[in-house]
XYZ file of C-alpha atoms in Angstrom:
370
model
C 17.757 -2.147 22.840
C 18.329 1.511 22.094
C 19.304 3.937 24.851
C 18.281 7.556 24.006
C 16.809 10.660 25.540
C 13.134 11.068 26.437
C 11.043 13.577 28.302
C 9.455 11.535 31.215
C 6.530 12.768 33.216
C 6.986 11.005 36.559
C 3.860 12.387 38.173
C 1.001 14.884 37.309
C 1.746 18.650 37.545
C 5.549 18.065 37.658
C 8.065 19.466 34.960
C 9.038 17.002 32.503
C 12.489 15.415 33.237
C 15.052 14.558 30.359
C 16.120 11.086 31.088
C 18.084 8.298 29.468
C 15.540 5.604 28.694
C 15.625 2.085 27.034
C 13.565 1.448 23.941
C 13.154 -2.192 23.280
C 13.022 -3.869 19.808
C 9.728 -3.706 18.044
C 7.619 -6.891 18.227
C 5.476 -8.479 15.385
C 3.405 -5.757 13.771
C 5.383 -2.855 15.297
C 7.653 -0.197 13.975
C 10.509 1.467 15.867
C 10.859 5.203 14.775
C 13.837 7.725 15.243
C 11.921 10.912 15.751
C 13.334 14.017 14.217
C 10.837 16.615 15.397
C 7.677 16.810 17.479
C 5.183 19.665 18.180
C 3.971 20.650 21.651
C 0.070 20.409 21.748
C -2.197 21.469 24.536
C -3.353 17.938 24.788
C 0.157 17.130 26.051
C -0.494 19.827 28.694
C -3.947 18.254 29.301
C -2.047 14.916 29.969
C 0.553 16.534 32.331
C -2.167 18.003 34.483
C -3.616 14.561 34.954
C -6.716 15.448 33.173
C -6.453 13.049 30.120
C -8.582 9.845 30.340
C -6.948 6.461 30.967
C -3.502 7.755 31.771
C -0.872 6.242 33.883
C 2.358 7.827 35.221
C 5.333 7.592 34.672
C 4.624 8.340 30.967
C 6.336 9.749 27.817
C 3.951 12.379 26.287
C 3.976 13.718 22.845
C 1.685 12.839 19.795
C 2.705 15.263 17.023
C 5.842 13.992 15.687
C 7.775 12.977 12.407
C 10.740 10.689 11.997
C 12.410 7.877 10.045
C 11.794 4.245 10.422
C 14.808 2.579 12.251
C 13.604 -1.163 12.277
C 10.305 -3.098 11.946
C 8.890 -6.151 13.490
C 7.777 -9.382 12.026
C 5.020 -9.089 9.507
C 5.333 -5.426 8.827
C 5.115 -4.773 4.980
C 3.839 -1.173 4.664
C 7.209 0.492 5.486
C 10.875 -0.248 5.644
C 13.934 1.215 7.574
C 14.775 4.586 6.084
C 11.228 5.505 5.288
C 9.960 8.885 6.478
C 6.924 8.628 8.495
C 4.364 10.415 10.832
C 3.134 8.347 13.857
C -0.625 8.845 14.311
C -2.424 9.764 17.648
C -5.531 8.148 15.974
C -5.144 4.673 14.545
C -6.699 3.208 11.412
C -6.620 -0.686 11.780
C -8.526 -1.090 8.583
C -10.307 -4.157 10.021
C -12.977 -2.865 12.438
C -16.502 -2.025 11.303
C -15.788 1.867 11.670
C -12.583 1.582 9.537
C -14.464 -0.259 6.878
C -17.315 2.261 6.851
C -16.289 4.865 4.263
C -18.225 7.689 6.154
C -16.235 7.081 9.301
C -12.724 7.871 10.358
C -13.100 6.497 13.838
C -11.262 3.284 14.708
C -12.417 0.950 17.412
C -8.781 0.722 18.597
C -8.739 4.458 19.430
C -8.149 5.593 23.007
C -11.802 6.367 23.191
C -12.434 2.496 23.106
C -9.418 1.217 24.935
C -6.442 2.678 26.878
C -3.307 3.412 24.814
C -0.894 3.549 27.773
C 0.681 0.108 26.971
C 0.915 -1.256 23.449
C -1.804 -3.530 22.254
C -0.060 -6.619 23.845
C -0.387 -4.830 27.223
C 3.357 -4.256 27.622
C 5.587 -1.217 27.349
C 8.718 -0.761 25.182
C 10.104 2.008 27.368
C 11.941 1.569 30.685
C 14.010 3.984 32.832
C 16.057 3.450 35.973
C 14.623 -0.143 36.177
C 10.943 1.005 35.901
C 8.326 0.522 33.181
C 7.422 3.789 31.512
C 4.067 4.073 29.962
C 3.110 5.149 26.402
C 0.886 7.922 25.439
C -1.666 7.430 22.619
C 0.726 4.486 21.681
C 3.070 6.894 19.953
C 5.110 8.903 22.715
C 6.860 11.384 20.454
C 8.872 13.198 23.292
C 11.478 10.605 22.752
C 14.364 10.196 20.347
C 13.024 6.550 19.431
C 9.526 5.190 19.918
C 7.857 1.930 19.184
C 4.286 1.998 17.760
C 1.826 -0.272 16.043
C 2.184 -0.414 12.281
C -1.473 0.828 11.922
C -0.657 3.966 13.853
C 2.006 5.105 11.312
C 1.589 6.835 7.876
C 4.438 6.573 5.343
C 4.996 9.982 3.829
C 6.893 11.508 0.793
C 10.672 11.465 1.161
C 10.727 15.074 0.022
C 8.783 16.182 3.200
C 10.528 18.389 5.689
C 9.960 16.562 8.982
C 10.226 19.652 11.220
C 7.341 21.094 9.259
C 4.799 18.208 8.691
C 5.159 16.841 12.177
C 2.048 19.331 12.623
C 0.001 16.855 10.370
C -0.051 14.392 13.297
C -2.539 16.356 15.116
C -3.012 20.241 14.933
C -3.140 20.943 11.161
C -5.039 17.812 10.194
C -7.465 18.258 12.967
C -8.556 21.882 12.365
C -8.395 21.837 8.640
C -10.302 18.668 8.423
C -12.861 19.916 10.932
C -13.884 22.597 8.361
C -13.430 20.486 5.140
C -14.731 17.114 6.192
C -16.852 17.407 9.344
C -18.658 20.734 8.791
C -18.404 20.625 4.974
C -18.248 24.427 4.869
C -19.818 25.798 1.795
C -18.632 28.604 -0.452
C -20.168 31.956 0.607
C -20.903 30.807 4.159
C -20.165 32.531 7.606
C -17.985 30.849 10.167
C -16.855 31.483 13.582
C -13.819 29.800 15.263
C -13.549 29.928 19.054
C -9.881 29.444 20.105
C -6.954 30.541 17.980
C -4.220 27.964 18.855
C -2.805 25.722 16.349
C -6.022 23.741 15.892
C -8.298 26.759 15.644
C -6.166 28.656 13.209
C -5.968 25.484 11.019
C -9.872 25.741 11.094
C -9.380 29.160 9.747
C -7.304 27.935 6.892
C -9.822 25.123 6.111
C -12.758 27.567 6.198
C -10.868 29.904 3.858
C -9.924 26.975 1.462
C -13.622 25.909 1.391
C -14.670 29.454 0.234
C -16.323 30.789 3.344
C -17.006 34.520 2.734
C -16.944 35.573 6.445
C -14.585 33.888 8.904
C -14.886 35.427 12.474
C -12.117 34.539 14.925
C -12.799 34.463 18.588
C -10.242 34.723 21.409
C -9.276 36.562 24.470
C -5.745 36.822 23.461
C -5.476 39.786 21.070
C -1.859 38.933 20.185
C -3.228 35.957 17.864
C -5.435 38.344 15.842
C -2.809 39.200 13.244
C -1.998 35.680 12.589
C -5.611 34.843 12.238
C -5.938 37.549 9.712
C -3.046 36.442 7.806
C -4.414 32.957 7.592
C -7.893 34.101 6.333
C -10.043 35.581 9.085
C -12.156 38.670 8.126
C -13.128 39.593 11.676
C -11.425 39.034 15.115
C -13.223 39.757 18.419
C -12.423 39.407 22.015
C -15.341 38.428 24.185
C -13.907 40.409 27.062
C -14.614 43.545 24.974
C -18.423 43.025 25.193
C -20.861 43.238 28.050
C -23.324 40.639 26.390
C -22.597 37.005 25.877
C -20.476 36.342 22.726
C -23.219 34.203 21.063
C -25.313 37.360 21.035
C -22.630 39.374 19.646
C -22.095 36.899 16.673
C -25.829 36.713 16.093
C -26.029 40.468 15.767
C -22.950 40.507 13.580
C -24.496 38.153 11.153
C -28.131 38.675 11.438
C -29.184 35.117 12.355
C -25.987 33.447 13.582
C -23.197 31.986 11.646
C -23.543 28.881 9.272
C -20.756 27.020 10.969
C -18.996 27.355 14.425
C -16.156 25.710 15.751
C -15.052 25.250 19.406
C -11.122 24.606 19.462
C -10.530 25.274 23.148
C -12.084 22.525 25.323
C -14.222 24.588 27.894
C -17.813 23.820 28.607
C -18.937 27.451 28.594
C -17.290 28.035 25.054
C -18.836 24.754 23.748
C -22.311 26.052 24.616
C -21.455 29.588 23.310
C -20.329 28.149 20.069
C -23.510 26.041 19.716
C -25.715 29.019 20.308
C -23.816 31.212 17.998
C -24.753 29.228 14.850
C -28.127 29.921 13.255
C -30.971 27.948 14.819
C -32.286 26.348 11.832
C -29.423 24.965 9.649
C -26.449 26.087 11.721
C -23.709 23.330 12.339
C -21.489 23.425 15.484
C -18.285 21.231 15.494
C -16.825 20.319 18.880
C -12.961 19.868 18.498
C -11.652 20.806 21.836
C -11.395 18.064 24.493
C -12.946 18.629 28.085
C -11.101 17.321 31.129
C -11.879 13.708 31.894
C -15.144 13.276 33.567
C -16.450 16.602 32.683
C -20.200 17.065 31.763
C -22.145 19.734 29.876
C -25.762 20.961 30.500
C -27.522 22.547 27.545
C -30.905 23.876 26.936
C -32.347 21.309 24.513
C -34.213 23.983 22.505
C -30.913 24.917 21.077
C -31.108 21.739 19.092
C -34.834 21.414 18.688
C -35.219 23.881 15.901
C -32.580 22.274 13.654
C -29.051 23.143 14.712
C -26.645 20.333 14.346
C -23.901 19.579 17.147
C -21.073 17.408 15.822
C -17.759 16.061 17.193
C -14.676 15.399 15.236
C -11.618 13.323 15.702
C -8.544 14.307 13.792
C -10.596 16.358 11.549
C -12.480 13.352 10.068
C -9.543 11.952 8.140
C -8.811 8.253 7.890
C -5.195 9.004 8.970
C -3.152 6.373 7.417
C -4.808 6.871 4.070
C -5.140 10.677 4.100
C -2.088 12.130 6.059
C 0.227 11.172 3.155
C -2.177 12.970 0.725
C -2.095 16.133 3.043
C 1.655 16.056 3.024
C 1.699 15.815 -0.780
C -0.670 18.874 -0.945
C 1.679 20.633 1.410
C 4.559 20.032 -0.886
C 2.377 21.162 -3.851
C 1.966 24.537 -1.764
C -1.801 24.262 -1.698
C -1.561 25.684 1.890
C 1.067 26.975 4.172
C 0.860 25.383 7.520
C 4.378 26.438 8.189
C 2.797 29.775 9.435
C 1.446 27.967 12.614
C 5.077 27.383 13.828
C 6.155 30.274 15.990
C 9.189 28.693 17.828
C 11.683 25.924 17.127
C 13.453 24.794 20.197
C 16.141 22.028 20.769
C 14.436 18.980 22.614
C 16.095 19.731 25.870
C 14.066 22.979 26.073
C 10.641 21.105 26.176
C 9.582 22.678 29.534
C 10.229 26.163 27.958
C 7.881 25.071 25.184
C 5.127 24.466 27.543
C 5.760 27.784 29.340
C 5.362 29.602 25.989
C 2.225 27.769 25.294
C 0.710 28.511 28.663
C 1.666 32.215 28.531
C -0.206 32.414 25.089
C 3.017 33.361 23.359
C 3.247 30.452 20.800
C 0.892 28.875 18.437
C 3.050 25.834 17.913
C 6.585 25.108 19.288
C 8.384 22.523 17.352
C 11.212 20.552 19.211
C 14.104 19.244 17.281
C 16.102 16.100 18.437
């Protein structure tokens, strides 16, 4: 058993508490990882508000980390102690019918299918003050050590800087892949991205890489516009600057609506606006943001009747164990610069400060170092 620091959420809507926790040995098919860095994602804030499905407290949040394998359980063959790895918030078991479908990146072991607040054997590897602590998405990266199933870990190049590629566990992979894989953005096309956080700005990067001719960034925080333009946005607009609905503004700007729209916020009204802003015949709208658990959306069905496509995406459509190592290699080859998403690097003890920066709209991504 390893004793180490972790940020524990004892109850919803309370600050995280830095505690000494016990991290048990990995069991068969499991990997224990020494985390080096972890990003703060809005999904973690979603969890802390008690709005993430199938969540139980106390819990160790975090799902955007990178580290080094410390030990492996019986039967683990794809990695060994000392390997650099990224724990994955979306598994790839390789055995279910979805994993075996080349057109799918969904895994039936995902949190959409079964709770991931305990490991697959329905026990926890974390304890603190004599109490069981729950996992988050099986990986709980707000801890110096974590234990995860082998099929939720990607082994990466030893040359990768862990404080940079930790974003590949969620933000960058999700946004970039939403453009490249899910929407399949075509050269010369027009795109609109709602929300310029880490995921939305990664969509901007994906649209640019795909050759889009016009990339319209939409956010109510004008402080994010300079970064959006640096990453490839051609236009930046604030819905609060207009008296008419933003979908009407986008339709007027483009003549018929954009070819592709992306919602990277997680609000019902912006999801509907994003759908309505793409052209009514062949427009594709990709839903990336996650609504609060139990939320519903009501839409006018004629938005879809004329041919629009409304799609969802999970971690950008990548088969994660297979594709994250390739993305890391592309990063090392300087095919894109995801470092530009990192606005703050903080010591792990300042985790609550990192959330304050996020909620104040002052950070794209804060990375915590252990």
